[in-house]
Amino acid sequence: PSGTPHRATVGDVIASAPAPGAPHGLLAKVTKVVGETDAGTEVQTEPATLNALLGDDTARGTVPVDPAAFDVEKLLPDVDLSWTKAGDVHVGPQGAEVPLGSLRLDVRAEVPTAAGAPVSAAASVSGYVQVAPQVDFRYGGDGYDTAPASAYLGVSGDWTSGWALKGRAAAAATPVRIPFAKLHADPVLQVGPVPVVVNLDLTCYVQISGDGTVTVDVEQDVKGGFRAGGTFSSAKGWTPVSSADMTATPVRTSVTTAGSVRAALGAQATVGLYGAVGVAADLAPYLRGEATGTVTGSDGRLDAKAVWAVYGGVDLSGTLRLQLAVFGTPVLQRDLPLGTLHREWKLAGGGTP
């Protein structure tokens, strides 16, 4: 009769939004009905694919991630979280103005100072990251037992950051990465009655490399947008998509003594469906300072035998993972690199060789 609950049978495909026991959502196929319990029907399952559930349906959506929906784990003591919602709801320190839909993290960290550096050259990095992330999903079905005709999974959004590096960091040629916060959210895209659960993880970090000899006092603001993901077609299979359009404004530039240093304030993102990571991306706006010579260069005033320069830039890299097969597409034989996007611009410099 109408309204009678459906009894689970072998072959059923189950899709669930995040719930106790399935924090990242669930997409599974029933392989055995064990029996009835006080809590309901007990079944055994195996992982399922999206085409077995959506068939020839078509779905497309871009879901902004509510800042309040993020679980945030602070990894350093001096990290502040801020966001704003409609209705004049504000979370975080007063004075941190955050646009609606954006999440902001402020950080300050002392970093190891180079051996032999004076007390006045104590090294530190400080700044903020403000991001309005959204997950992008497309599915063009071609039947329950065949790969979709098209698909897309990715992350995009607006990015604003400002940060400063000061002192003489004990840097090395191999970059040292210092994570300062981890964020996780599970936005749900409804395709008719079917909840498509997209998992988004962000790890914000500071990364420093160099030769440990240069003393700097540099700061820049960066603003722009980014996109990273993978697109599928029956003709080409999975292909990567990546772009980053950033502009920078120098706030303060000073380089003292010869050497080089590079500092990035970036984020590593992973995007997946129902707990299976499909796309990993690393967005790293950075500052780079270098000088040759024996004395000081600062905002155009320096010894005639010294040359110095400060650069800003952005790197975007990542991979498409084997788990993209959750769409019902052929299994990737290996992870596919997104390709490295690299841009650099000069912020300041001067001197005479």
Short mmCIF file of C-alpha atoms in Angstrom, two decimals:
data_model
loop_
_atom_site.label_atom_id
_atom_site.label_comp_id
_atom_site.label_asym_id
_atom_site.label_seq_id
_atom_site.Cartn_x
_atom_site.Cartn_y
_atom_site.Cartn_z
CA PRO A 1 0.00 0.00 0.00
CA SER A 2 0.96 3.62 -0.50
CA GLY A 3 3.22 4.95 2.24
CA THR A 4 4.66 1.53 3.13
CA PRO A 5 8.40 1.90 3.85
CA HIS A 6 10.66 0.31 1.26
CA ARG A 7 12.35 -2.84 2.55
CA ALA A 8 16.02 -3.05 1.64
CA THR A 9 16.86 -5.73 -0.90
CA VAL A 10 20.09 -6.93 -2.47
CA GLY A 11 21.11 -4.55 -5.25
CA ASP A 12 19.62 -1.41 -3.69
CA VAL A 13 21.87 1.66 -3.83
CA ILE A 14 21.81 3.82 -0.71
CA ALA A 15 22.77 7.51 -0.64
CA SER A 16 22.82 9.36 2.66
CA ALA A 17 23.73 12.84 3.82
CA PRO A 18 26.27 13.03 6.67
CA ALA A 19 24.97 11.16 9.71
CA PRO A 20 26.33 9.35 12.78
CA GLY A 21 28.37 6.43 11.51
CA ALA A 22 28.79 8.08 8.09
CA PRO A 23 30.22 11.56 8.79
CA HIS A 24 31.15 12.14 5.12
CA GLY A 25 27.89 10.78 3.72
CA LEU A 26 27.33 7.31 2.31
CA LEU A 27 27.04 5.85 -1.19
CA ALA A 28 26.75 2.06 -1.00
CA LYS A 29 25.14 -0.96 -2.65
CA VAL A 30 23.36 -3.62 -0.58
CA THR A 31 25.03 -7.02 -0.97
CA LYS A 32 23.19 -8.92 1.77
CA VAL A 33 20.15 -8.40 3.99
CA VAL A 34 21.16 -9.70 7.43
CA GLY A 35 17.81 -9.25 9.17
CA GLU A 36 15.62 -6.99 11.26
CA THR A 37 16.81 -5.36 14.48
CA ASP A 38 15.28 -2.89 16.94
CA ALA A 39 17.07 -0.13 15.02
CA GLY A 40 15.83 -1.27 11.60
CA THR A 41 17.08 -3.54 8.83
CA GLU A 42 20.71 -4.65 9.08
CA VAL A 43 22.47 -5.00 5.73
CA GLN A 44 25.94 -5.59 4.35
CA THR A 45 27.15 -3.19 1.67
CA GLU A 46 29.95 -2.42 -0.74
CA PRO A 47 30.95 0.93 -2.27
CA ALA A 48 28.68 2.05 -5.10
CA THR A 49 29.13 4.49 -7.97
CA LEU A 50 27.10 7.57 -8.75
CA ASN A 51 25.84 6.34 -12.13
CA ALA A 52 24.20 3.34 -10.42
CA LEU A 53 22.06 5.84 -8.53
CA LEU A 54 21.53 8.73 -10.96
CA GLY A 55 21.37 6.76 -14.22
CA ASP A 56 20.62 9.15 -17.09
CA ASP A 57 19.77 12.12 -14.85
CA THR A 58 21.52 15.44 -15.35
CA ALA A 59 22.72 17.59 -12.46
CA ARG A 60 24.72 20.76 -12.20
CA GLY A 61 25.40 22.95 -9.21
CA THR A 62 27.79 25.36 -7.57
CA VAL A 63 27.38 25.34 -3.81
CA PRO A 64 28.91 28.15 -1.72
CA VAL A 65 30.16 26.69 1.55
CA ASP A 66 28.64 28.40 4.58
CA PRO A 67 31.55 29.59 6.79
CA ALA A 68 29.57 28.47 9.85
CA ALA A 69 29.49 24.92 8.43
CA PHE A 70 33.26 24.46 8.69
CA ASP A 71 34.80 22.43 11.48
CA VAL A 72 38.01 24.31 12.31
CA GLU A 73 41.06 22.87 14.05
CA LYS A 74 43.64 25.47 15.08
CA LEU A 75 47.19 24.11 14.90
CA LEU A 76 49.04 27.14 16.31
CA PRO A 77 48.26 29.27 19.39
CA ASP A 78 47.93 32.66 17.65
CA VAL A 79 45.17 31.87 15.14
CA ASP A 80 41.88 33.80 15.06
CA LEU A 81 38.79 32.78 13.09
CA SER A 82 36.24 35.29 11.77
CA TRP A 83 33.10 35.14 9.65
CA THR A 84 29.93 37.15 9.14
CA LYS A 85 26.36 36.06 8.38
CA ALA A 86 23.20 37.93 7.44
CA GLY A 87 21.38 39.47 10.37
CA ASP A 88 24.50 41.20 11.70
CA VAL A 89 25.91 37.93 13.08
CA HIS A 90 29.68 38.14 13.53
CA VAL A 91 32.11 35.57 14.91
CA GLY A 92 35.71 36.47 15.68
CA PRO A 93 37.72 39.46 16.94
CA GLN A 94 36.07 42.85 16.72
CA GLY A 95 37.47 44.96 13.92
CA ALA A 96 38.06 42.03 11.55
CA GLU A 97 35.71 43.03 8.73
CA VAL A 98 34.69 39.96 6.74
CA PRO A 99 32.30 40.02 3.75
CA LEU A 100 29.22 37.81 3.86
CA GLY A 101 30.05 34.26 2.80
CA SER A 102 33.78 34.56 3.51
CA LEU A 103 35.83 32.96 6.24
CA ARG A 104 38.96 34.66 7.57
CA LEU A 105 41.92 33.24 9.49
CA ASP A 106 44.50 35.54 11.10
CA VAL A 107 47.83 34.05 12.16
CA ARG A 108 51.07 35.15 13.75
CA ALA A 109 53.98 32.80 14.25
CA GLU A 110 57.56 33.12 15.33
CA VAL A 111 59.83 31.17 13.00
CA PRO A 112 63.35 29.92 13.76
CA THR A 113 65.90 32.72 13.41
CA ALA A 114 69.11 32.07 11.51
CA ALA A 115 72.13 31.18 13.65
CA GLY A 116 74.29 34.21 14.39
CA ALA A 117 71.58 36.73 13.53
CA PRO A 118 71.29 39.73 15.89
CA VAL A 119 68.34 39.98 18.28
CA SER A 120 66.92 42.75 16.09
CA ALA A 121 66.60 40.22 13.24
CA ALA A 122 64.25 37.84 15.11
CA ALA A 123 62.12 36.16 12.45
CA SER A 124 58.32 36.15 12.34
CA VAL A 125 55.49 35.83 9.86
CA SER A 126 52.02 37.28 10.27
CA GLY A 127 48.95 37.85 8.15
CA TYR A 128 45.52 36.62 7.19
CA VAL A 129 43.74 34.45 4.65
CA GLN A 130 40.18 35.26 3.64
CA VAL A 131 38.44 32.78 1.36
CA ALA A 132 34.90 32.27 0.03
CA PRO A 133 35.06 28.68 -1.23
CA GLN A 134 32.47 26.90 -3.32
CA VAL A 135 32.28 23.35 -4.62
CA ASP A 136 31.42 22.75 -8.27
CA PHE A 137 29.65 19.58 -9.44
CA ARG A 138 28.26 18.40 -12.79
CA TYR A 139 26.87 15.06 -13.91
CA GLY A 140 25.47 14.14 -17.31
CA GLY A 141 24.14 10.59 -17.08
CA ASP A 142 24.03 8.01 -19.85
CA GLY A 143 22.42 5.09 -18.02
CA TYR A 144 22.69 3.02 -14.84
CA ASP A 145 25.24 0.54 -16.18
CA THR A 146 27.47 2.83 -18.21
CA ALA A 147 29.83 5.72 -17.55
CA PRO A 148 28.29 9.21 -17.62
CA ALA A 149 28.64 11.25 -20.79
CA SER A 150 30.14 14.12 -18.77
CA ALA A 151 31.13 15.02 -15.23
CA TYR A 152 32.99 17.68 -13.26
CA LEU A 153 34.21 18.04 -9.68
CA GLY A 154 36.21 20.94 -8.31
CA VAL A 155 36.66 23.81 -5.91
CA SER A 156 36.74 27.52 -6.69
CA GLY A 157 36.32 30.82 -4.93
CA ASP A 158 37.53 34.29 -4.07
CA TRP A 159 40.84 34.68 -2.23
CA THR A 160 42.20 37.65 -0.29
CA SER A 161 45.32 37.58 1.85
CA GLY A 162 47.85 39.91 3.35
CA TRP A 163 50.99 38.85 5.11
CA ALA A 164 54.40 40.01 6.23
CA LEU A 165 57.76 38.34 6.74
CA LYS A 166 60.24 40.06 9.01
CA GLY A 167 63.73 39.23 10.24
CA ARG A 168 66.28 36.62 9.21
CA ALA A 169 64.60 33.23 9.06
CA ALA A 170 66.63 30.05 9.48
CA ALA A 171 65.52 28.93 6.03
CA ALA A 172 66.88 26.06 3.95
CA ALA A 173 66.73 25.14 0.28
CA THR A 174 64.09 22.52 1.13
CA PRO A 175 60.86 24.38 1.99
CA VAL A 176 59.61 24.10 5.57
CA ARG A 177 55.81 24.02 5.78
CA ILE A 178 54.02 25.09 8.98
CA PRO A 179 50.27 24.27 8.94
CA PHE A 180 48.26 26.60 11.17
CA ALA A 181 44.62 25.52 10.65
CA LYS A 182 42.56 22.65 9.21
CA LEU A 183 39.00 23.16 7.98
CA HIS A 184 36.41 20.57 6.93
CA ALA A 185 32.88 20.84 5.53
CA ASP A 186 30.41 18.47 3.82
CA PRO A 187 28.02 20.56 1.68
CA VAL A 188 25.11 18.62 0.16
CA LEU A 189 23.77 19.10 -3.37
CA GLN A 190 20.25 17.73 -3.84
CA VAL A 191 19.61 15.98 -7.16
CA GLY A 192 15.89 15.35 -6.85
CA PRO A 193 15.58 13.13 -3.77
CA VAL A 194 19.26 12.12 -3.93
CA PRO A 195 21.75 13.85 -1.60
CA VAL A 196 25.12 14.24 -3.36
CA VAL A 197 27.64 14.85 -0.56
CA VAL A 198 30.76 16.82 -1.47
CA ASN A 199 33.63 16.74 1.04
CA LEU A 200 35.91 19.78 1.25
CA ASP A 201 39.09 19.99 3.33
CA LEU A 202 41.39 23.01 3.56
CA THR A 203 44.74 23.12 5.34
CA CYS A 204 46.14 26.65 5.65
CA TYR A 205 49.90 26.92 6.03
CA VAL A 206 53.01 29.08 6.06
CA GLN A 207 55.99 27.82 4.04
CA ILE A 208 59.52 29.25 4.12
CA SER A 209 62.65 28.46 2.12
CA GLY A 210 65.93 30.25 1.38
CA ASP A 211 69.59 30.33 2.34
CA GLY A 212 69.22 31.71 5.87
CA THR A 213 71.42 34.75 5.25
CA VAL A 214 69.06 37.52 4.14
CA THR A 215 67.20 39.87 6.49
CA VAL A 216 63.89 41.19 5.17
CA ASP A 217 60.93 43.33 6.16
CA VAL A 218 58.37 42.71 3.41
CA GLU A 219 54.60 42.76 3.19
CA GLN A 220 52.05 42.40 0.38
CA ASP A 221 48.30 42.13 -0.16
CA VAL A 222 46.95 39.61 -2.69
CA LYS A 223 43.46 39.36 -4.14
CA GLY A 224 41.86 37.25 -6.85
CA GLY A 225 40.06 34.06 -7.75
CA PHE A 226 41.02 30.43 -8.26
CA ARG A 227 39.62 27.21 -9.70
CA ALA A 228 40.88 23.62 -9.57
CA GLY A 229 39.17 20.42 -10.57
CA GLY A 230 38.69 17.68 -13.11
CA THR A 231 36.31 17.38 -16.05
CA PHE A 232 35.24 14.13 -17.73
CA SER A 233 33.96 13.42 -21.22
CA SER A 234 33.42 10.07 -22.91
CA ALA A 235 35.81 11.14 -25.69
CA LYS A 236 38.72 12.43 -23.58
CA GLY A 237 38.28 10.82 -20.17
CA TRP A 238 39.38 12.88 -17.17
CA THR A 239 41.32 16.08 -17.82
CA PRO A 240 42.50 18.68 -15.28
CA VAL A 241 41.19 22.23 -14.90
CA SER A 242 43.17 24.90 -13.02
CA SER A 243 43.37 28.69 -13.02
CA ALA A 244 44.40 31.47 -10.64
CA ASP A 245 43.97 35.17 -11.37
CA MET A 246 45.74 37.12 -8.63
CA THR A 247 46.85 40.73 -8.26
CA ALA A 248 49.22 41.99 -5.58
CA THR A 249 49.96 45.30 -3.91
CA PRO A 250 53.27 45.84 -2.09
CA VAL A 251 52.83 47.36 1.36
CA ARG A 252 56.42 47.37 2.61
CA THR A 253 59.67 46.19 1.00
CA SER A 254 63.11 46.06 2.57
CA VAL A 255 66.01 43.65 1.99
CA THR A 256 69.22 43.80 4.03
CA THR A 257 72.42 41.82 3.32
CA ALA A 258 72.98 39.33 0.54
CA GLY A 259 70.94 36.17 0.19
CA SER A 260 67.46 34.92 -0.70
CA VAL A 261 64.25 33.93 1.06
CA ARG A 262 60.77 32.88 -0.02
CA ALA A 263 57.61 32.74 2.12
CA ALA A 264 54.17 31.50 1.09
CA LEU A 265 50.84 31.79 2.89
CA GLY A 266 48.71 29.20 1.14
CA ALA A 267 46.08 26.50 1.36
CA GLN A 268 45.95 22.86 0.37
CA ALA A 269 42.47 21.72 -0.65
CA THR A 270 40.95 18.31 -1.28
CA VAL A 271 37.51 17.71 -2.78
CA GLY A 272 35.68 14.40 -2.94
CA LEU A 273 32.33 12.65 -2.91
CA TYR A 274 31.10 10.54 0.01
CA GLY A 275 34.55 10.40 1.61
CA ALA A 276 36.48 9.48 -1.57
CA VAL A 277 38.98 12.23 -2.41
CA GLY A 278 38.92 13.04 -6.13
CA VAL A 279 40.82 16.33 -6.48
CA ALA A 280 43.77 17.70 -4.51
CA ALA A 281 45.01 21.25 -5.12
CA ASP A 282 47.61 23.53 -3.56
CA LEU A 283 47.27 27.32 -3.90
CA ALA A 284 50.33 29.23 -2.72
CA PRO A 285 50.63 33.01 -3.12
CA TYR A 286 54.17 33.91 -2.05
CA LEU A 287 56.77 36.61 -1.42
CA ARG A 288 60.38 36.25 -2.56
CA GLY A 289 63.27 38.53 -1.63
CA GLU A 290 66.86 38.41 -2.82
CA ALA A 291 69.96 40.60 -2.70
CA THR A 292 73.53 40.47 -3.94
CA GLY A 293 76.27 42.64 -2.44
CA THR A 294 77.48 43.39 1.03
CA VAL A 295 75.32 46.17 2.44
CA THR A 296 71.76 47.37 2.76
CA GLY A 297 69.06 47.89 0.17
CA SER A 298 65.74 49.43 1.22
CA ASP A 299 63.03 50.98 -0.97
CA GLY A 300 65.51 52.26 -3.53
CA ARG A 301 68.30 53.41 -1.16
CA LEU A 302 71.28 51.08 -1.20
CA ASP A 303 75.01 50.76 -1.71
CA ALA A 304 76.19 51.15 -5.28
CA LYS A 305 77.60 47.62 -5.23
CA ALA A 306 74.36 45.95 -4.14
CA VAL A 307 71.31 44.78 -6.08
CA TRP A 308 68.07 43.79 -4.36
CA ALA A 309 64.55 42.86 -5.40
CA VAL A 310 61.27 41.68 -3.90
CA TYR A 311 58.82 39.60 -5.95
CA GLY A 312 55.29 38.39 -5.44
CA GLY A 313 53.85 35.34 -7.12
CA VAL A 314 51.39 32.47 -7.04
CA ASP A 315 51.73 28.73 -7.61
CA LEU A 316 48.78 26.38 -8.21
CA SER A 317 49.34 22.64 -8.48
CA GLY A 318 47.54 19.41 -7.67
CA THR A 319 46.33 16.00 -8.84
CA LEU A 320 43.23 14.16 -9.99
CA ARG A 321 42.93 11.03 -7.85
CA LEU A 322 41.98 7.44 -8.61
CA GLN A 323 38.86 7.84 -6.45
CA LEU A 324 37.16 9.89 -9.19
CA ALA A 325 35.88 6.48 -10.29
CA VAL A 326 33.06 7.09 -7.76
CA PHE A 327 31.30 8.83 -10.68
CA GLY A 328 31.11 5.48 -12.47
CA THR A 329 33.83 6.49 -14.93
CA PRO A 330 36.69 4.15 -15.88
CA VAL A 331 39.24 3.81 -13.08
CA LEU A 332 42.26 6.07 -13.54
CA GLN A 333 45.42 4.01 -13.94
CA ARG A 334 47.38 6.64 -12.01
CA ASP A 335 46.92 10.03 -10.41
CA LEU A 336 46.89 12.80 -13.03
CA PRO A 337 48.74 16.06 -12.26
CA LEU A 338 46.74 19.26 -12.64
CA GLY A 339 49.83 20.86 -14.09
CA THR A 340 51.68 23.65 -12.32
CA LEU A 341 50.46 27.19 -12.85
CA HIS A 342 53.16 29.74 -11.96
CA ARG A 343 53.08 33.53 -12.12
CA GLU A 344 55.52 36.04 -10.63
CA TRP A 345 55.70 39.84 -10.57
CA LYS A 346 58.24 42.34 -9.26
CA LEU A 347 57.11 44.39 -6.28
CA ALA A 348 60.21 46.53 -5.70
CA GLY A 349 63.96 46.61 -6.18
CA GLY A 350 66.96 48.63 -7.17
CA GLY A 351 70.72 49.01 -7.01
CA THR A 352 73.69 48.84 -9.32
CA PRO A 353 75.56 45.61 -10.05
#
